[in-house]
CSV table of C-alpha atoms and ligand atoms in Angstrom, one decimal:
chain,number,residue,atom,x,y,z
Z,906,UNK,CA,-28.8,-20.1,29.4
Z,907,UNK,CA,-28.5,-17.2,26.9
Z,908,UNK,CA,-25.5,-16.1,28.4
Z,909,UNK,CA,-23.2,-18.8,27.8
Z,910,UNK,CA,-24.2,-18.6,24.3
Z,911,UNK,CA,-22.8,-15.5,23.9
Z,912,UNK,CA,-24.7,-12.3,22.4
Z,913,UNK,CA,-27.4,-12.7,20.3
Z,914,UNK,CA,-26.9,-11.3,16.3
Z,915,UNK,CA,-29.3,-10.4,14.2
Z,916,UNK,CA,-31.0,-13.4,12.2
Z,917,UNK,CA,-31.2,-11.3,9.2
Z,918,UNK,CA,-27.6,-11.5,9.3
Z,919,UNK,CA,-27.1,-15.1,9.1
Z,920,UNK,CA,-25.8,-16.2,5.4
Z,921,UNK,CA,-24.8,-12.6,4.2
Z,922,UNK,CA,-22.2,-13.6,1.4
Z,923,UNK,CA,-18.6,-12.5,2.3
Z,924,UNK,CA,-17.6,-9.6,0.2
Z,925,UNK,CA,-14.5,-11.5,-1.9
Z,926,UNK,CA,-11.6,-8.8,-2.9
Z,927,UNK,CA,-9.5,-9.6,-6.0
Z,928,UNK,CA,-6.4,-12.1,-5.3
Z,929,UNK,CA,-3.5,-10.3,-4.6
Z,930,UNK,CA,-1.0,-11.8,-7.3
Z,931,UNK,CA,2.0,-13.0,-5.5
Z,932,UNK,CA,4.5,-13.5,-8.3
Z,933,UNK,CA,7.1,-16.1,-6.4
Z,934,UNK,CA,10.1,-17.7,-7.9
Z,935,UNK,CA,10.8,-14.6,-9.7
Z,936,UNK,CA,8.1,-15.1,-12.2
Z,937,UNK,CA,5.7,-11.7,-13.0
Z,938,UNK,CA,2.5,-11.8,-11.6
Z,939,UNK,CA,0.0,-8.8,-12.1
Z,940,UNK,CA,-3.0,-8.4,-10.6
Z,941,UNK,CA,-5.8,-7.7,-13.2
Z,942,UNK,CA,-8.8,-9.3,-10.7
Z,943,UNK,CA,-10.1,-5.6,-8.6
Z,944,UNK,CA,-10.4,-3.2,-11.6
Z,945,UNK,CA,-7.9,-1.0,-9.8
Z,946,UNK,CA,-5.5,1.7,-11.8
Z,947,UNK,CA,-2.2,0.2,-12.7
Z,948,UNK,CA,0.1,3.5,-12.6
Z,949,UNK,CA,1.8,4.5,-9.5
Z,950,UNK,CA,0.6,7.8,-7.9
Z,951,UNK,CA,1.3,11.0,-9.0
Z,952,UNK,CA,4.2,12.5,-7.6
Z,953,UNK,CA,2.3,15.7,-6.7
Z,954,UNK,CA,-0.3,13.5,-5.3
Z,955,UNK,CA,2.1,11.6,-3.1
Z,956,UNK,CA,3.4,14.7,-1.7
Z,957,UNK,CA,0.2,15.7,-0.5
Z,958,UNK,CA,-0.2,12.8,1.5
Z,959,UNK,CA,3.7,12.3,2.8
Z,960,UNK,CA,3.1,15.7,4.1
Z,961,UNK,CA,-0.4,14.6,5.7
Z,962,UNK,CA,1.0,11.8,6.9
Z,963,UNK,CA,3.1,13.8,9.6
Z,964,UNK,CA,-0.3,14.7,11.2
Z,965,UNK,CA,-2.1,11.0,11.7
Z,966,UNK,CA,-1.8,11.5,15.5
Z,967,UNK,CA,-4.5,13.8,14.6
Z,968,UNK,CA,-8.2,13.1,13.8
Z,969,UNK,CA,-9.2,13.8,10.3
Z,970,UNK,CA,-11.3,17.2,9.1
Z,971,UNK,CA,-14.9,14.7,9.5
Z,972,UNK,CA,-17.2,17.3,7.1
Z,973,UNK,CA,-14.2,16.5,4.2
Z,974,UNK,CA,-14.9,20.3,4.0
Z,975,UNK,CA,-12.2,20.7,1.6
Z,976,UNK,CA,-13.0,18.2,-1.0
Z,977,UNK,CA,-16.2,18.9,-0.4
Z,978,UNK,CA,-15.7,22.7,-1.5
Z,979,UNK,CA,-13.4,20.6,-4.4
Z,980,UNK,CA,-16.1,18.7,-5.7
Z,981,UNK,CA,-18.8,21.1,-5.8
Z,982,UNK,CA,-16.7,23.5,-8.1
Z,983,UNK,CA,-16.1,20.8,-10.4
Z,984,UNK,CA,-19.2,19.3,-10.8
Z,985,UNK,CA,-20.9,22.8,-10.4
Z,986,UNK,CA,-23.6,21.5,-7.9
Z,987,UNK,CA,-24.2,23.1,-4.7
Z,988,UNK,CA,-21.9,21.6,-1.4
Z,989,UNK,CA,-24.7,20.8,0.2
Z,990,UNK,CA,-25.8,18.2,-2.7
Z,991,UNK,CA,-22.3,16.6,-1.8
Z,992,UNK,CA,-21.9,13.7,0.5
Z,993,UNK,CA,-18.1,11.9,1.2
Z,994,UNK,CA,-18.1,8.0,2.6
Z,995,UNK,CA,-15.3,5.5,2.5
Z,996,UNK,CA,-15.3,4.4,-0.6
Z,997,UNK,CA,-18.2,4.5,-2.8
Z,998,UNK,CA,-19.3,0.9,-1.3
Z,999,UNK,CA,-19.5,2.7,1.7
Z,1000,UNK,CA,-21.7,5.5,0.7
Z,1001,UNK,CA,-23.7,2.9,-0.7
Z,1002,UNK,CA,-24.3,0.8,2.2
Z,1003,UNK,CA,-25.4,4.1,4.4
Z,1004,UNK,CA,-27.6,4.9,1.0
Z,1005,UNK,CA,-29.7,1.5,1.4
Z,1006,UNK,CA,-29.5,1.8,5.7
Z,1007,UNK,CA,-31.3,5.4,5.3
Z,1008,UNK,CA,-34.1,4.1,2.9
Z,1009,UNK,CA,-34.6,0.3,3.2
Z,1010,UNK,CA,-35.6,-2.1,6.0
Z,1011,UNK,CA,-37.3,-5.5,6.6
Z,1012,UNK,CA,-40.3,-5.7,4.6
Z,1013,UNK,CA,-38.6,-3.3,1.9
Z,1014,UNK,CA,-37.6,-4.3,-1.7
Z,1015,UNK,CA,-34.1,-3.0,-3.5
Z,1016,UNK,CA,-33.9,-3.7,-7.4
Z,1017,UNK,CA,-30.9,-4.1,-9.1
Z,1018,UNK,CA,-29.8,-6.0,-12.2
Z,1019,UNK,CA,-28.0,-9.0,-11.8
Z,1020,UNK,CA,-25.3,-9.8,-12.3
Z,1021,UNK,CA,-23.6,-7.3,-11.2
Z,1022,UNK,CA,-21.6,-5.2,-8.9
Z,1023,UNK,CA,-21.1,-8.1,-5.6
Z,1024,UNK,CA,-22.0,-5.4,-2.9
Z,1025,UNK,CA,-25.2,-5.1,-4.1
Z,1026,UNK,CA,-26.8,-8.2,-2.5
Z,1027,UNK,CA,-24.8,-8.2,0.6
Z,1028,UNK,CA,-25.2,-4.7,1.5
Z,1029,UNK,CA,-29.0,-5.1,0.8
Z,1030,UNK,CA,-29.2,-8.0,3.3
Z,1031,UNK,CA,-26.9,-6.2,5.7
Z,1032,UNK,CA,-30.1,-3.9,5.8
Z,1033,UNK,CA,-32.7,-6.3,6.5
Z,1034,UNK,CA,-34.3,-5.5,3.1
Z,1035,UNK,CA,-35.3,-7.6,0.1
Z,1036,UNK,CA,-33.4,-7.9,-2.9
Z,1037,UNK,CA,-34.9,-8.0,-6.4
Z,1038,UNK,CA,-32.4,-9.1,-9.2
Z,1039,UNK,CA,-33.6,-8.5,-12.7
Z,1040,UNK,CA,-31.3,-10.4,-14.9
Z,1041,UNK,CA,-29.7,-9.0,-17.7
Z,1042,UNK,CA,-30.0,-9.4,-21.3
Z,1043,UNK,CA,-28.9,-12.0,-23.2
Z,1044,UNK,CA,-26.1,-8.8,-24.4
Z,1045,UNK,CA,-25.2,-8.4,-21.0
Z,1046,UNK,CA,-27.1,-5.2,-20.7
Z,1047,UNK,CA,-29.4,-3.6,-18.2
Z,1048,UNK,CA,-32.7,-4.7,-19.1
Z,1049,UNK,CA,-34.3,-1.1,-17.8
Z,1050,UNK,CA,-38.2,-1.8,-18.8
Z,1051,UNK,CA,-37.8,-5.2,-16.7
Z,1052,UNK,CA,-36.6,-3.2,-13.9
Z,1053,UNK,CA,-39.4,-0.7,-14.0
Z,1054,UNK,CA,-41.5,-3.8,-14.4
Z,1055,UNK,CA,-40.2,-4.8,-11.0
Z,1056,UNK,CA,-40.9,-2.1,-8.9
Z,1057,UNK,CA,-43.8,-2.7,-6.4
Z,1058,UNK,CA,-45.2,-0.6,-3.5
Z,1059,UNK,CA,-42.9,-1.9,-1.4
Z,1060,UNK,CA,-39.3,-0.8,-3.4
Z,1061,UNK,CA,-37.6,2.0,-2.0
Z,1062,UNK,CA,-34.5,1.8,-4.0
Z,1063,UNK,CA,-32.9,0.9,-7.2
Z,1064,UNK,CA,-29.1,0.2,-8.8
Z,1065,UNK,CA,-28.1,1.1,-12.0
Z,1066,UNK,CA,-24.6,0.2,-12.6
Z,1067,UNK,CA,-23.4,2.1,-15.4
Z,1068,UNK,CA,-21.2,0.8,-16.7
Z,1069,UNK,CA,-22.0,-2.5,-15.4
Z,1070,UNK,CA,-19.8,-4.2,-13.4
Z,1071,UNK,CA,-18.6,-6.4,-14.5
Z,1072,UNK,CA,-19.8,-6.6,-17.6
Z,1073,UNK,CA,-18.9,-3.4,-18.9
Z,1074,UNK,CA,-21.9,-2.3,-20.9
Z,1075,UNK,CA,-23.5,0.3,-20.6
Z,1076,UNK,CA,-27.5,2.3,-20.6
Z,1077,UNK,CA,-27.9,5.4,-23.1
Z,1078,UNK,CA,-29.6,8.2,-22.8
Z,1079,UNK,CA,-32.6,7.8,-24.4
Z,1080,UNK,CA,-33.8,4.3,-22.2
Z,1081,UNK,CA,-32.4,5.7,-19.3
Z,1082,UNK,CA,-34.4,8.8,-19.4
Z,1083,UNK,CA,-37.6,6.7,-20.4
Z,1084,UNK,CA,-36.5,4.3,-16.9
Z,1085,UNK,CA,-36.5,7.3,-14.7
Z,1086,UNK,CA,-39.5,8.4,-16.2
Z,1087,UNK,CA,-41.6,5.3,-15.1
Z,1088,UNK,CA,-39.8,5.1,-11.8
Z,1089,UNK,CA,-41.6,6.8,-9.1
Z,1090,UNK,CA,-40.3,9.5,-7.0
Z,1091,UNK,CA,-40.3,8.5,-3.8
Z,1092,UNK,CA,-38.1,5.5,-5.1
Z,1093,UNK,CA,-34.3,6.4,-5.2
Z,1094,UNK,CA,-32.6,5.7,-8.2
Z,1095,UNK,CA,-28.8,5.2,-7.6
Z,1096,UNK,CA,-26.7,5.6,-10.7
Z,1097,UNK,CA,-24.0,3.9,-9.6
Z,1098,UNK,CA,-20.7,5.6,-12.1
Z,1099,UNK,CA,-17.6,4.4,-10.7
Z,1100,UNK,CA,-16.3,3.7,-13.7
Z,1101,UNK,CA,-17.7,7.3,-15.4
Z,1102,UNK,CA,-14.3,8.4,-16.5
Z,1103,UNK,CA,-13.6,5.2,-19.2
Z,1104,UNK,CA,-17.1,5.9,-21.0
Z,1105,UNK,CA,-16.3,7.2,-24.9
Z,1106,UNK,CA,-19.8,6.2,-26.1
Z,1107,UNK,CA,-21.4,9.7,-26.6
Z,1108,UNK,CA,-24.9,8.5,-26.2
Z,1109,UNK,CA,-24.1,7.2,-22.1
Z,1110,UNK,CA,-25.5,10.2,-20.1
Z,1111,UNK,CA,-23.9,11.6,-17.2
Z,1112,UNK,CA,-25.4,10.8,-14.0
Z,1113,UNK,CA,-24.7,14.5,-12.8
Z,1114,UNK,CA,-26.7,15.6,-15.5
Z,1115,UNK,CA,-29.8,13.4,-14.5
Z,1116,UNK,CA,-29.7,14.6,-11.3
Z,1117,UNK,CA,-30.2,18.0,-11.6
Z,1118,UNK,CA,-34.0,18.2,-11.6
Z,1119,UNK,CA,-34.8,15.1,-10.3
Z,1120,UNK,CA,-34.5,14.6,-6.6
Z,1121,UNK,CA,-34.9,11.0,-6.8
Z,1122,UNK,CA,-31.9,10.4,-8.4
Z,1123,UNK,CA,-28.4,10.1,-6.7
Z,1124,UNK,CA,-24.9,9.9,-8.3
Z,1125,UNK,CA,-22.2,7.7,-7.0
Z,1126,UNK,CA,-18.4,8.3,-8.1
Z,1127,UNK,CA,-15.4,7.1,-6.8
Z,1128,UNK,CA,-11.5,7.9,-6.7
Z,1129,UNK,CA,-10.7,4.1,-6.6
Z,1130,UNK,CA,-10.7,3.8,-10.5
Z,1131,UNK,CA,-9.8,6.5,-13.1
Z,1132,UNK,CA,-8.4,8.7,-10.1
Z,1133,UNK,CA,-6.1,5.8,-8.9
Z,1134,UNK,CA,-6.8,6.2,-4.8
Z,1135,UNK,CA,-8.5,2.5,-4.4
Z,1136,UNK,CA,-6.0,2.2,-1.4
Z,1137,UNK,CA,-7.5,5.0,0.4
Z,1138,UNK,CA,-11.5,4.6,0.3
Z,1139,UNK,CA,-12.7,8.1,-0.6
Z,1140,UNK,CA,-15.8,7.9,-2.7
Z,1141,UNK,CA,-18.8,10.8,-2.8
Z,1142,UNK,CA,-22.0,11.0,-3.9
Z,1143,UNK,CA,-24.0,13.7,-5.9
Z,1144,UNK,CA,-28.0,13.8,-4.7
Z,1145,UNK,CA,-30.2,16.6,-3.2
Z,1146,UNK,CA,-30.5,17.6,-0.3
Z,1147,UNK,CA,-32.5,15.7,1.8
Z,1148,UNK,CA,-30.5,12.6,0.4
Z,1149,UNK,CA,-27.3,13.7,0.7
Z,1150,UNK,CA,-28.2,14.8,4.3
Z,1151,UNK,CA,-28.9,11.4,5.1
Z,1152,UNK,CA,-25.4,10.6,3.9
Z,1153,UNK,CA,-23.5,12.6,6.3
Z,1154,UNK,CA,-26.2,11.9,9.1
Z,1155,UNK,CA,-25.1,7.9,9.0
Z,1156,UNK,CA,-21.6,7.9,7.7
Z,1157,UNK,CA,-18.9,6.5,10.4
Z,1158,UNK,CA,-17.6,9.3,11.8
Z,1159,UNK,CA,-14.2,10.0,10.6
Z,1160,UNK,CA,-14.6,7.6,8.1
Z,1161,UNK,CA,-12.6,9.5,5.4
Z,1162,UNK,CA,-9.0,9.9,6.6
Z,1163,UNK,CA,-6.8,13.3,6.4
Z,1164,UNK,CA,-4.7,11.4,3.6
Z,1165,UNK,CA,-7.8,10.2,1.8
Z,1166,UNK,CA,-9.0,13.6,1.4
Z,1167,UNK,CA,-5.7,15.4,0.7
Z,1168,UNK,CA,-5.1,12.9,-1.7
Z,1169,UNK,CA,-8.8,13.3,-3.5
Z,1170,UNK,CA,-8.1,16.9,-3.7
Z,1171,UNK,CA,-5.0,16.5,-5.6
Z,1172,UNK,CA,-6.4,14.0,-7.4
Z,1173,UNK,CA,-8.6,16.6,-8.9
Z,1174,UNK,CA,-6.2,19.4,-9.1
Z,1175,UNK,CA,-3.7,16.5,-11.4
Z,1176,UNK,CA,-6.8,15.9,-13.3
Z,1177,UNK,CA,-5.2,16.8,-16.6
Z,1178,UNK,CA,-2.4,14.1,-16.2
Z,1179,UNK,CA,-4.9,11.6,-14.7
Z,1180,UNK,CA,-7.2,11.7,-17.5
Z,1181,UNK,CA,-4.2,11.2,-19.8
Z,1182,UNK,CA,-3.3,7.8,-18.1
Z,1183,UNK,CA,-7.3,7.2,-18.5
Z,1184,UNK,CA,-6.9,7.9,-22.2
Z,1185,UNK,CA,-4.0,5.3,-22.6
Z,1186,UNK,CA,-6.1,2.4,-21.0
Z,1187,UNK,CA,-9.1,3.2,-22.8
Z,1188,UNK,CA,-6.8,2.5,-25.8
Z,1189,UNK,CA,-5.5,-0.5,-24.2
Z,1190,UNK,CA,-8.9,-1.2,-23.6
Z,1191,UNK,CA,-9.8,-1.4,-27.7
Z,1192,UNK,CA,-6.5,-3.2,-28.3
Z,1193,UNK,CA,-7.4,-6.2,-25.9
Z,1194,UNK,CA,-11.1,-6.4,-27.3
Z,1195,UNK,CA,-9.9,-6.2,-31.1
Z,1196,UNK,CA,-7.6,-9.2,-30.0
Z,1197,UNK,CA,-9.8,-11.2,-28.8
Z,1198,UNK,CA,-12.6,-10.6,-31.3
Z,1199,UNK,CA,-9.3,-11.6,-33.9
Z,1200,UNK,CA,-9.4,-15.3,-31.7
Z,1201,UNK,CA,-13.1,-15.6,-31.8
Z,1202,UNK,CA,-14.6,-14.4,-29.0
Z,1203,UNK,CA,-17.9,-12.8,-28.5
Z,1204,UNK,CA,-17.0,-10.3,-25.9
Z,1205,UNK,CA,-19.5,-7.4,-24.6
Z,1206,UNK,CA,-18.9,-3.7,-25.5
Z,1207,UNK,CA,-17.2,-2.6,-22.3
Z,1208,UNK,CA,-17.4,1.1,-21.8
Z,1209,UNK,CA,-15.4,0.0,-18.2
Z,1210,UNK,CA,-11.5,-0.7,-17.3
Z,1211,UNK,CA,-12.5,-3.9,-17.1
Z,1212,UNK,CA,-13.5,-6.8,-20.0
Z,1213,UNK,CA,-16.1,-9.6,-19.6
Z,1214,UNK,CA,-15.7,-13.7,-21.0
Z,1215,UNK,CA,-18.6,-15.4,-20.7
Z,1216,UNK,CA,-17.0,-19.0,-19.9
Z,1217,UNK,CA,-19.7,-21.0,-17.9
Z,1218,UNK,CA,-18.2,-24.2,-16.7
Z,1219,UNK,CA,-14.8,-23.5,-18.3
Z,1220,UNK,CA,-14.8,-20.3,-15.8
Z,1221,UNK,CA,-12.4,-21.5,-13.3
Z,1222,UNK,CA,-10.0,-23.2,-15.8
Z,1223,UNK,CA,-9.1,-20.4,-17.3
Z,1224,UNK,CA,-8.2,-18.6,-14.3
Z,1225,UNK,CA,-6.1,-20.9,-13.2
Z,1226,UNK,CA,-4.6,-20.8,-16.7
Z,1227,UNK,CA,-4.2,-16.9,-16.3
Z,1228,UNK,CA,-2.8,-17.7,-12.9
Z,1229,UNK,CA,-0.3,-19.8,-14.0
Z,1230,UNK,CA,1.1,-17.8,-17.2
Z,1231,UNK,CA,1.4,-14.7,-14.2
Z,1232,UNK,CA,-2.0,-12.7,-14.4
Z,1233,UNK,CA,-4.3,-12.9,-12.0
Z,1234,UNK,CA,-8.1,-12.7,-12.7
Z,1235,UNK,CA,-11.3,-12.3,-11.2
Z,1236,UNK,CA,-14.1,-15.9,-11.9
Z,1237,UNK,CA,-17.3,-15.6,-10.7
Z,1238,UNK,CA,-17.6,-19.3,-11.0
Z,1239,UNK,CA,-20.0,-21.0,-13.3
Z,1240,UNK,CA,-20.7,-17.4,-14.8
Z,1241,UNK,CA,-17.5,-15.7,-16.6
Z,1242,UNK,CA,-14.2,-13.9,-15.7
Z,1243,UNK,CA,-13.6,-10.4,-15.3
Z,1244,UNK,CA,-10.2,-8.8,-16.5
Z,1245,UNK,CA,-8.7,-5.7,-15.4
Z,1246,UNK,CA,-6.9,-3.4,-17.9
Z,1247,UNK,CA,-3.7,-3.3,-16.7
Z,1248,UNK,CA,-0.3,-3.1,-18.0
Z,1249,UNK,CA,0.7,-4.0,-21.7
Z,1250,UNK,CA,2.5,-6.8,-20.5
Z,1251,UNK,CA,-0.1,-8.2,-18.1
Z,1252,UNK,CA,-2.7,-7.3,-20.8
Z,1253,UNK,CA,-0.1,-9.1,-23.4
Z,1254,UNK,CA,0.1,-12.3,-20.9
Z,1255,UNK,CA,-3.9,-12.4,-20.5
Z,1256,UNK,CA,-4.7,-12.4,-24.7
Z,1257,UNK,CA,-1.5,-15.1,-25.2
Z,1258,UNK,CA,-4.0,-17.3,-22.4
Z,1259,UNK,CA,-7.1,-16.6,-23.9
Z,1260,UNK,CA,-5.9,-17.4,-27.5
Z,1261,UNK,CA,-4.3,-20.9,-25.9
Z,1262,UNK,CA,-7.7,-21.6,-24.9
Z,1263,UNK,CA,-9.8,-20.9,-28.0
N,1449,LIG,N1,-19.3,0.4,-7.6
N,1449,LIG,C1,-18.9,-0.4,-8.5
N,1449,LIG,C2,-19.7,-0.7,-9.7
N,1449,LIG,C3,-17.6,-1.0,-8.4
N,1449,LIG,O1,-17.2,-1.9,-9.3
N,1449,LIG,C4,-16.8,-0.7,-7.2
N,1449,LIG,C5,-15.5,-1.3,-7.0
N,1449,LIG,N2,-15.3,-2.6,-7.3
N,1449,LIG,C6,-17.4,0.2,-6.3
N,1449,LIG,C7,-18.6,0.7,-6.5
N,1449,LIG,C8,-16.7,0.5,-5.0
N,1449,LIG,O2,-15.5,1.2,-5.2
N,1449,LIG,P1,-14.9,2.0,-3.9
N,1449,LIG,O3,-15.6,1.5,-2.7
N,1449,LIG,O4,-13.5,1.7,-3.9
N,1449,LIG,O5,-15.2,3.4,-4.2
């Protein structure tokens, strides 16, 4: 009978794709192994921003505040928006999940581009909800008329990753105000920015701008990236009202710990010094593309922390290769590998590779 097989799952979620983290690098015998495969921040905390969470760490017999009240308050000073527009999650995967289980279902369609971020596809079938991948250029870009092509009645929300992950490119202002202007408004449009703080090209828009008067349009940033916090899932987003009431409505409760939150809110009081470690990788950044456009390779513009080789079948070789001189990096197999932006050294090890395999 039924109940010797145990309880009975949802069908829909039968062949979700396991979200695959970046290999940890593991460096035995001695030998240096970075890990340049999760796009995280190289530097070690802060001190300040350490202190903040040593002392909050004292308190963890204690649930956390679960409004994030004070980061909250935070946020909507920087980003001059009203608290209420403000929505915390765990991570900004997490916020994104909740944003797809508060607007699509069975028999609904999400649009995104592929490839690109992973979570996309599994959180969409996590919902029940159809996904619609619009692939992307042949320059690795958002192809944004295609994607306004794709909507249909039955689409209740759209990704744009910008910049892409893991590409790196990125949408302007001009195409991505003509997008929004086709899209239409009872289809959210999530500008997904996690890696906002490592755009220099002038012409990308900020989200936060978009968003203002148009209530279709929600923002997603994280702390994982240019704010250096990946270990601690805080991520927010930036939408009106109703949206961002639907946030807090489904977010786990307590999902954003004490330490999380202390730590985002002296994240963004050490801005100044964070943004100068941004500045330094955004440099690195140009080094490692000049590099290897000096070997020969055809490499998108990435705007990200992050740079993309198109490799196809050689994909998985050359991670091993990386593997084996001490960096690891991320394959999506059959496709490309993703490098992180690490540390001169790793960054070093990772061109000496790619130039052995030109
Ligand atoms: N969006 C994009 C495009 C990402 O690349 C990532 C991290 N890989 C995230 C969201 C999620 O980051 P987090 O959950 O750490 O905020």
């Amino acid at each position: 009978g039924t109940a010797a097989q145990g309880p009975r799952l949802r069908r829909a979620l039968e062949g979700i794709p396991t979200y695959k983290p970046g290999r940890p690098a593991s460096g035995a015998d001695g030998a240096p192994a970075y890990k340049l495969s999760s796009n995280e921040n190289p530097y070690d905390p802060l001190p300040g921003v350490l202190e903040a969470v040593v002392e909050t760490a004292g308190r963890f017999n204690r649930y956390p505040d679960m409004a994030c009240s004070g980061l909250t308050a935070e946020l909507a000073e920087r980003f001059g928006v009203p608290p209420e527009h403000i929505a915390t999650g765990t991570g900004s995967v997490g916020v994104a999940q909740q944003l797809i289980q508060s607007t699509a279902g069975p028999g609904d369609e999400v649009v995104y581009a592929w490839r690109s971020f992973e979570a996309y596809p599994i959180i969409t079938r996590i919902s029940g909800a159809t996904a619609v991948q619009v692939p992307l250029t042949p320059g690795e870009v958002h192809d944004l008329d295609a994607m306004a092509d794709a909507i249909t009645e039955r689409t209740r929300l759209v990704f744009v990753c910008n910049p892409n992950n893991p590409t790196g490119t990125v949408v302007r202002r001009a195409e991505l105000e003509r997008f929004l202007d086709r899209v239409p408004g009872d289809v959210l449009v999530v500008l997904d920015e996690a890696y906002r703080e490592f755009i220099r090209d002038a012409e990308v828009p900020d989200g936060v701008d978009l968003y203002r008067d148009r209530p279709n349009v929600c923002v997603l940033r994280t702390f994982s990236k240019a704010y250096g916090l990946a270990g601690l899932r805080v991520g927010f987003a930036i939408a009106h009202e109703p949206v961002a009431a639907a946030l807090r409505k489904t977010a786990v409760p307590f999902g954003v710990s004490q330490l999380a939150q202390d730590a985002a809110v002296a994240s963004l009081r050490a801005e100044e010094a964070l943004l100068v470690r941004v500045d330094a990788l955004v440099q690195e950044r140009a080094r490692v593309a000049e590099a290897l456009a000096g070997q020969g390779w055809t490499v998108p513009e990435s705007q990200a922390n992050f740079v993309w080789l198109r490799l196809g079948e050689r994909t998985l070789d050359f991670a091993a290769a990386c593997e084996a001189a001490g960096v690891v990096v991320r394959p999506f197999a059959g496709e490309g590998v993703r490098v992180t932006i690490g540390e001169t050294e790793a960054n070093d090890i990772f061109l000496r590779t790619a130039e052995a395999f030109r």
